Amino acid sequence: MSDTTMKRFRVSANKAVDLDDWSTNDTLGWDKESAKEELVDVIDQMAFLQHRLMAEADQSLLIVLQGRDASGKDGLVRHVMTGMNPAGVRVVSFKVPAGVEKQHDYLWRCHAAVPARGVVGVWNRSHYEDIVVPRVKRLVPEEVWRARYRHVRDFERMLVDEGTTILKFYLHVSHEVQRQRLQKRIDNPESSWKHDPSDISDRKMWSSFQTAYEDVLRETSRPHAPWYVIPADVKWVRDLAVAKIVLEALVLMDPRLPAPQDDLKGVTVI
Ligand code: ADP
């Protein structure tokens, strides 16, 4: 299996990132109908390897999803991650820290949510909120959020050394498509409950968030824990691109079924 999808979207370590140079609406030469068919096949293969990952119970996979409001993090979980056996998937959504979370360092809740061996962890938002939000909203002094680049690099390095594969996806949505999705969400009674006034106030700080994300991508994309910038204006492109990268990672992880505990030759169940 080639790793072309991985390479195409991967952010190089230490290289300046200008998100305006990254497409939000590229369809990558794919067409919708065949992409949908391919997604079914890719999810099938993911599920096959996830079964082996669970059986092997030695490595884990952590998938980090970041992106603007309405960039499609929830949709991706629904369309792609649910193809795997839920018994071996742990989805965690990180909200504004509250209660006991505020009594600890910011990585405390994240470390507790790291997938166990054999499990695929999907983080809908993550420790990266603790860099981007405090920076943009000026909640802490610069030296505090800036030191976090180093903390998260070290944290992720440790997780990888201990057997976790990490994939980080930035779902890259345009200003206009975000507007359309937020409007649609408000107008539709089935989804208006999701509307959060902070989506509108955060949208007003679009360029500050963009700068903060660009710095995060440059500072924390590393070969062992890379960031992928995924064009997210077109949902079926987003889903297939992420699914292919997850599959490629699972193939590289190469999980193996454990050998039977005993010689089963001639064993009959009575
Ligand atoms: P979502 O928008 O992901 O569907 P919510 O509407 O509950 O879910 O929003 C979660 C909110 O929590 C977002 O505005 C996000 O920026 C915020 N958040 C998450 N983690 C942190 C953090 N560590 N610090 C500040 N804000 C955070």
CSV table of C-alpha atoms and ligand atoms in Angstrom, one decimal:
chain,number,residue,atom,x,y,z
A,1,MET,CA,0.0,0.0,0.0
A,2,SER,CA,1.4,3.4,-1.0
A,3,ASP,CA,1.3,6.3,1.5
A,4,THR,CA,0.4,8.9,-1.0
A,5,THR,CA,-2.7,10.2,0.8
A,6,MET,CA,-0.7,10.6,3.9
A,7,LYS,CA,2.1,12.5,2.1
A,8,ARG,CA,-0.3,14.8,0.3
A,9,PHE,CA,-1.8,16.3,3.4
A,10,ARG,CA,1.0,16.1,5.9
A,11,VAL,CA,2.5,19.2,7.4
A,12,SER,CA,6.3,19.2,7.4
A,13,ALA,CA,8.1,19.7,10.8
A,14,ASN,CA,9.2,23.2,11.6
A,15,LYS,CA,8.0,24.6,8.2
A,16,ALA,CA,6.0,27.8,8.2
A,17,VAL,CA,2.4,27.1,7.4
A,18,ASP,CA,0.1,29.6,5.6
A,19,LEU,CA,-3.4,28.1,5.7
A,20,ASP,CA,-4.4,30.2,2.7
A,21,ASP,CA,-2.0,28.1,0.7
A,22,TRP,CA,-4.0,24.9,1.6
A,23,SER,CA,-7.1,24.3,-0.3
A,24,THR,CA,-10.4,24.0,1.6
A,25,ASN,CA,-12.4,22.7,-1.4
A,26,ASP,CA,-10.1,20.5,-3.5
A,27,THR,CA,-11.9,17.4,-4.7
A,28,LEU,CA,-8.6,15.7,-5.5
A,29,GLY,CA,-9.7,14.5,-8.8
A,30,TRP,CA,-12.2,12.2,-7.1
A,31,ASP,CA,-15.9,12.1,-8.0
A,32,LYS,CA,-18.6,11.8,-5.5
A,33,GLU,CA,-20.2,8.5,-6.5
A,34,SER,CA,-17.0,6.5,-6.7
A,35,ALA,CA,-15.6,8.3,-3.6
A,36,LYS,CA,-18.7,7.1,-1.6
A,37,GLU,CA,-18.1,3.5,-2.9
A,38,GLU,CA,-14.4,3.7,-2.0
A,39,LEU,CA,-15.2,4.9,1.5
A,40,VAL,CA,-17.3,1.8,2.1
A,41,ASP,CA,-14.4,-0.3,1.1
A,42,VAL,CA,-11.8,1.7,3.1
A,43,ILE,CA,-14.0,1.5,6.2
A,44,ASP,CA,-14.3,-2.2,5.7
A,45,GLN,CA,-10.5,-2.6,5.6
A,46,MET,CA,-10.2,-0.3,8.7
A,47,ALA,CA,-12.6,-2.5,10.6
A,48,PHE,CA,-10.7,-5.6,9.6
A,49,LEU,CA,-7.4,-4.2,11.0
A,50,GLN,CA,-9.1,-2.7,14.0
A,51,HIS,CA,-10.3,-6.2,14.9
A,52,ARG,CA,-6.6,-7.3,14.8
A,53,LEU,CA,-5.6,-4.3,16.9
A,54,MET,CA,-8.1,-5.3,19.6
A,55,ALA,CA,-7.0,-8.9,19.5
A,56,GLU,CA,-3.3,-8.0,19.6
A,57,ALA,CA,-3.9,-5.5,22.5
A,58,ASP,CA,-0.4,-4.1,22.3
A,59,GLN,CA,-0.6,-0.9,20.4
A,60,SER,CA,-3.1,1.9,20.3
A,61,LEU,CA,-4.1,4.6,17.8
A,62,LEU,CA,-5.0,8.1,18.7
A,63,ILE,CA,-6.8,10.3,16.2
A,64,VAL,CA,-7.0,14.0,17.1
A,65,LEU,CA,-9.6,16.1,15.4
A,66,GLN,CA,-9.3,19.9,15.4
A,67,GLY,CA,-10.9,22.6,13.2
A,68,ARG,CA,-13.2,25.6,13.3
A,69,ASP,CA,-16.8,25.3,14.5
A,70,ALA,CA,-18.8,23.5,11.8
A,71,SER,CA,-15.7,22.1,10.1
A,72,GLY,CA,-17.2,18.6,10.4
A,73,LYS,CA,-15.5,16.9,13.4
A,74,ASP,CA,-18.8,15.4,14.5
A,75,GLY,CA,-19.7,14.4,11.0
A,76,LEU,CA,-16.4,12.6,10.5
A,77,VAL,CA,-16.9,10.6,13.7
A,78,ARG,CA,-20.4,9.6,12.5
A,79,HIS,CA,-19.5,8.7,9.0
A,80,VAL,CA,-16.0,7.2,9.4
A,81,MET,CA,-15.3,6.2,12.9
A,82,THR,CA,-18.6,4.3,13.4
A,83,GLY,CA,-17.5,1.8,10.8
A,84,MET,CA,-15.2,0.3,13.4
A,85,ASN,CA,-16.3,-2.0,16.3
A,86,PRO,CA,-17.5,0.5,19.0
A,87,ALA,CA,-16.2,-1.9,21.6
A,88,GLY,CA,-12.7,-0.9,20.6
A,89,VAL,CA,-13.2,2.8,19.9
A,90,ARG,CA,-13.2,5.5,22.5
A,91,VAL,CA,-14.5,8.9,21.4
A,92,VAL,CA,-13.9,11.8,23.8
A,93,SER,CA,-15.2,15.3,23.2
A,94,PHE,CA,-13.2,18.0,25.0
A,95,LYS,CA,-15.2,21.0,26.3
A,96,VAL,CA,-14.3,24.1,28.2
A,97,PRO,CA,-12.4,22.8,31.2
A,98,ALA,CA,-14.7,22.7,34.3
A,99,GLY,CA,-14.8,21.4,37.8
A,100,VAL,CA,-12.0,19.1,38.8
A,101,GLU,CA,-10.3,19.6,35.3
A,102,LYS,CA,-9.6,23.2,36.3
A,103,GLN,CA,-7.8,22.0,39.5
A,104,HIS,CA,-5.2,20.2,37.4
A,105,ASP,CA,-2.7,20.9,34.7
A,106,TYR,CA,-4.2,21.0,31.3
A,107,LEU,CA,-2.8,17.7,30.1
A,108,TRP,CA,-4.3,15.8,33.1
A,109,ARG,CA,-7.7,15.2,31.5
A,110,CYS,CA,-6.0,14.4,28.1
A,111,HIS,CA,-3.7,11.8,29.6
A,112,ALA,CA,-6.6,10.1,31.3
A,113,ALA,CA,-8.4,9.9,27.9
A,114,VAL,CA,-5.5,8.3,26.0
A,115,PRO,CA,-6.7,5.0,24.4
A,116,ALA,CA,-5.6,1.8,26.1
A,117,ARG,CA,-3.7,-0.9,24.2
A,118,GLY,CA,-5.8,-2.3,21.5
A,119,VAL,CA,-8.1,0.7,21.4
A,120,VAL,CA,-8.6,3.5,18.8
A,121,GLY,CA,-9.1,6.8,20.6
A,122,VAL,CA,-10.8,9.6,18.7
A,123,TRP,CA,-10.5,13.1,20.3
A,124,ASN,CA,-13.1,15.6,19.2
A,125,ARG,CA,-11.0,18.7,20.1
A,126,SER,CA,-7.9,18.1,22.3
A,127,HIS,CA,-5.0,19.5,24.2
A,128,TYR,CA,-4.6,21.9,21.3
A,129,GLU,CA,-7.5,23.9,22.5
A,130,ASP,CA,-5.3,24.7,25.5
A,131,ILE,CA,-2.9,26.5,23.2
A,132,VAL,CA,-5.2,28.1,20.7
A,133,VAL,CA,-8.1,29.4,22.9
A,134,PRO,CA,-6.0,30.9,25.7
A,135,ARG,CA,-3.8,32.6,23.1
A,136,VAL,CA,-6.6,34.1,21.0
A,137,LYS,CA,-8.8,35.0,23.9
A,138,ARG,CA,-5.8,36.3,26.0
A,139,LEU,CA,-6.7,34.1,28.9
A,140,VAL,CA,-3.1,33.5,30.1
A,141,PRO,CA,0.2,35.3,29.5
A,142,GLU,CA,2.1,34.5,26.3
A,143,GLU,CA,4.9,32.5,28.1
A,144,VAL,CA,2.2,30.1,29.4
A,145,TRP,CA,0.6,29.1,26.1
A,146,ARG,CA,3.9,29.3,24.3
A,147,ALA,CA,5.5,26.7,26.7
A,148,ARG,CA,2.7,24.3,25.8
A,149,TYR,CA,4.2,23.6,22.3
A,150,ARG,CA,7.1,22.0,24.1
A,151,HIS,CA,4.8,20.2,26.6
A,152,VAL,CA,2.6,18.7,23.9
A,153,ARG,CA,5.6,17.7,21.7
A,154,ASP,CA,7.1,15.9,24.8
A,155,PHE,CA,3.8,14.4,25.8
A,156,GLU,CA,3.1,13.0,22.3
A,157,ARG,CA,6.7,11.7,22.0
A,158,MET,CA,6.2,9.8,25.2
A,159,LEU,CA,2.9,8.3,24.0
A,160,VAL,CA,4.5,7.2,20.8
A,161,ASP,CA,7.5,5.7,22.6
A,162,GLU,CA,5.0,3.7,24.7
A,163,GLY,CA,3.2,2.2,21.7
A,164,THR,CA,0.6,4.8,20.6
A,165,THR,CA,0.4,5.9,16.9
A,166,ILE,CA,-0.8,9.5,16.7
A,167,LEU,CA,-2.7,11.1,13.7
A,168,LYS,CA,-3.7,14.7,14.0
A,169,PHE,CA,-6.2,16.2,11.5
A,170,TYR,CA,-7.0,19.9,11.0
A,171,LEU,CA,-10.3,20.1,9.2
A,172,HIS,CA,-9.8,23.1,7.0
A,173,VAL,CA,-13.0,24.8,6.2
A,174,SER,CA,-13.4,28.2,4.5
A,175,HIS,CA,-14.9,31.3,6.0
A,176,GLU,CA,-17.8,31.2,3.6
A,177,VAL,CA,-18.6,27.5,4.1
A,178,GLN,CA,-18.5,28.0,7.8
A,179,ARG,CA,-21.0,30.8,7.5
A,180,GLN,CA,-23.4,28.6,5.4
A,181,ARG,CA,-23.2,25.7,7.8
A,182,LEU,CA,-23.7,27.9,10.9
A,183,GLN,CA,-26.7,29.6,9.2
A,184,LYS,CA,-28.2,26.2,8.2
A,185,ARG,CA,-27.7,24.9,11.7
A,186,ILE,CA,-29.7,27.9,13.1
A,187,ASP,CA,-32.4,27.7,10.5
A,188,ASN,CA,-33.1,24.0,10.9
A,189,PRO,CA,-35.2,23.1,14.0
A,190,GLU,CA,-33.5,19.7,14.0
A,191,SER,CA,-30.1,21.3,14.6
A,192,SER,CA,-30.7,24.7,16.1
A,193,TRP,CA,-30.1,23.2,19.6
A,194,LYS,CA,-26.5,22.9,18.5
A,195,HIS,CA,-26.1,26.6,18.1
A,196,ASP,CA,-23.7,28.2,20.6
A,197,PRO,CA,-23.4,32.0,20.7
A,198,SER,CA,-19.6,31.5,21.0
A,199,ASP,CA,-19.6,30.1,17.4
A,200,ILE,CA,-20.5,33.6,16.3
A,201,SER,CA,-18.1,35.5,18.6
A,202,ASP,CA,-15.2,33.1,17.6
A,203,ARG,CA,-16.0,33.6,14.0
A,204,LYS,CA,-15.3,37.3,14.4
A,205,MET,CA,-11.8,36.4,15.5
A,206,TRP,CA,-11.3,34.3,12.4
A,207,SER,CA,-7.8,35.6,11.5
A,208,SER,CA,-6.5,35.4,15.1
A,209,PHE,CA,-7.6,31.7,15.2
A,210,GLN,CA,-6.0,31.2,11.8
A,211,THR,CA,-2.6,32.5,13.0
A,212,ALA,CA,-2.8,30.5,16.2
A,213,TYR,CA,-3.5,27.3,14.2
A,214,GLU,CA,-0.8,28.0,11.7
A,215,ASP,CA,1.7,28.2,14.6
A,216,VAL,CA,0.4,25.1,16.2
A,217,LEU,CA,0.8,23.2,12.9
A,218,ARG,CA,4.4,24.4,12.5
A,219,GLU,CA,5.4,23.9,16.1
A,220,THR,CA,3.8,20.5,16.7
A,221,SER,CA,3.8,18.5,13.4
A,222,ARG,CA,6.5,16.0,13.8
A,223,PRO,CA,7.2,12.8,11.9
A,224,HIS,CA,6.1,10.7,14.8
A,225,ALA,CA,2.9,12.7,15.4
A,226,PRO,CA,2.1,14.5,12.2
A,227,TRP,CA,-0.6,17.0,11.4
A,228,TYR,CA,-2.7,16.6,8.3
A,229,VAL,CA,-4.6,19.6,6.8
A,230,ILE,CA,-7.7,18.1,5.2
A,231,PRO,CA,-9.9,20.1,2.8
A,232,ALA,CA,-13.2,20.1,4.6
A,233,ASP,CA,-15.6,22.2,2.6
A,234,VAL,CA,-16.8,19.1,0.7
A,235,LYS,CA,-17.9,16.5,3.2
A,236,TRP,CA,-17.3,13.4,1.1
A,237,VAL,CA,-13.8,14.5,0.3
A,238,ARG,CA,-13.1,15.1,4.0
A,239,ASP,CA,-14.4,11.7,5.0
A,240,LEU,CA,-12.5,9.8,2.3
A,241,ALA,CA,-9.2,11.6,2.8
A,242,VAL,CA,-9.3,11.0,6.6
A,243,ALA,CA,-10.4,7.4,6.2
A,244,LYS,CA,-7.6,6.7,3.8
A,245,ILE,CA,-5.0,8.1,6.1
A,246,VAL,CA,-6.4,6.2,9.1
A,247,LEU,CA,-6.3,3.0,7.0
A,248,GLU,CA,-2.7,3.7,5.9
A,249,ALA,CA,-1.7,4.2,9.5
A,250,LEU,CA,-3.4,0.9,10.5
A,251,VAL,CA,-1.6,-0.9,7.7
A,252,LEU,CA,1.8,0.5,8.9
A,253,MET,CA,0.9,-0.5,12.5
A,254,ASP,CA,0.5,-4.1,11.1
A,255,PRO,CA,-1.5,-5.5,14.1
A,256,ARG,CA,-1.2,-9.3,14.4
A,257,LEU,CA,-3.6,-11.9,15.8
A,258,PRO,CA,-2.0,-13.5,18.8
A,259,ALA,CA,-1.1,-17.2,18.4
A,260,PRO,CA,-3.6,-19.6,20.1
A,261,GLN,CA,-2.6,-20.3,23.7
A,262,ASP,CA,-2.5,-24.1,23.1
A,263,ASP,CA,-2.0,-26.5,20.2
A,264,LEU,CA,-5.5,-26.7,18.9
A,265,LYS,CA,-4.8,-29.6,16.5
A,266,GLY,CA,-7.4,-32.2,17.0
A,267,VAL,CA,-9.3,-30.3,19.7
A,268,THR,CA,-13.0,-30.9,19.6
A,269,VAL,CA,-15.5,-28.9,21.6
A,270,ILE,CA,-18.1,-31.1,23.3
B,1,ADP,P1,-18.3,21.4,19.7
B,1,ADP,O1,-18.3,22.8,19.2
B,1,ADP,O2,-17.0,20.7,19.7
B,1,ADP,O3,-19.4,20.6,19.0
B,1,ADP,P2,-19.2,22.5,22.1
B,1,ADP,O4,-20.3,23.3,21.5
B,1,ADP,O5,-19.5,21.9,23.5
B,1,ADP,O6,-18.7,21.3,21.2
B,1,ADP,O7,-17.9,23.4,22.2
B,1,ADP,C1,-16.8,23.1,22.9
B,1,ADP,C2,-16.2,24.4,23.2
B,1,ADP,O8,-15.2,24.1,24.2
B,1,ADP,C3,-15.4,25.0,22.1
B,1,ADP,O9,-15.8,26.4,22.0
B,1,ADP,C4,-14.0,24.8,22.4
B,1,ADP,O10,-13.2,25.9,21.9
B,1,ADP,C5,-14.0,24.9,23.9
B,1,ADP,N1,-12.9,24.2,24.6
B,1,ADP,C6,-12.6,22.9,24.5
B,1,ADP,N2,-11.4,22.7,25.2
B,1,ADP,C7,-11.1,23.9,25.7
B,1,ADP,C8,-9.9,24.4,26.5
B,1,ADP,N3,-9.0,23.5,26.9
B,1,ADP,N4,-9.9,25.7,26.7
B,1,ADP,C9,-10.8,26.5,26.3
B,1,ADP,N5,-11.9,26.2,25.6
B,1,ADP,C10,-12.0,24.9,25.3
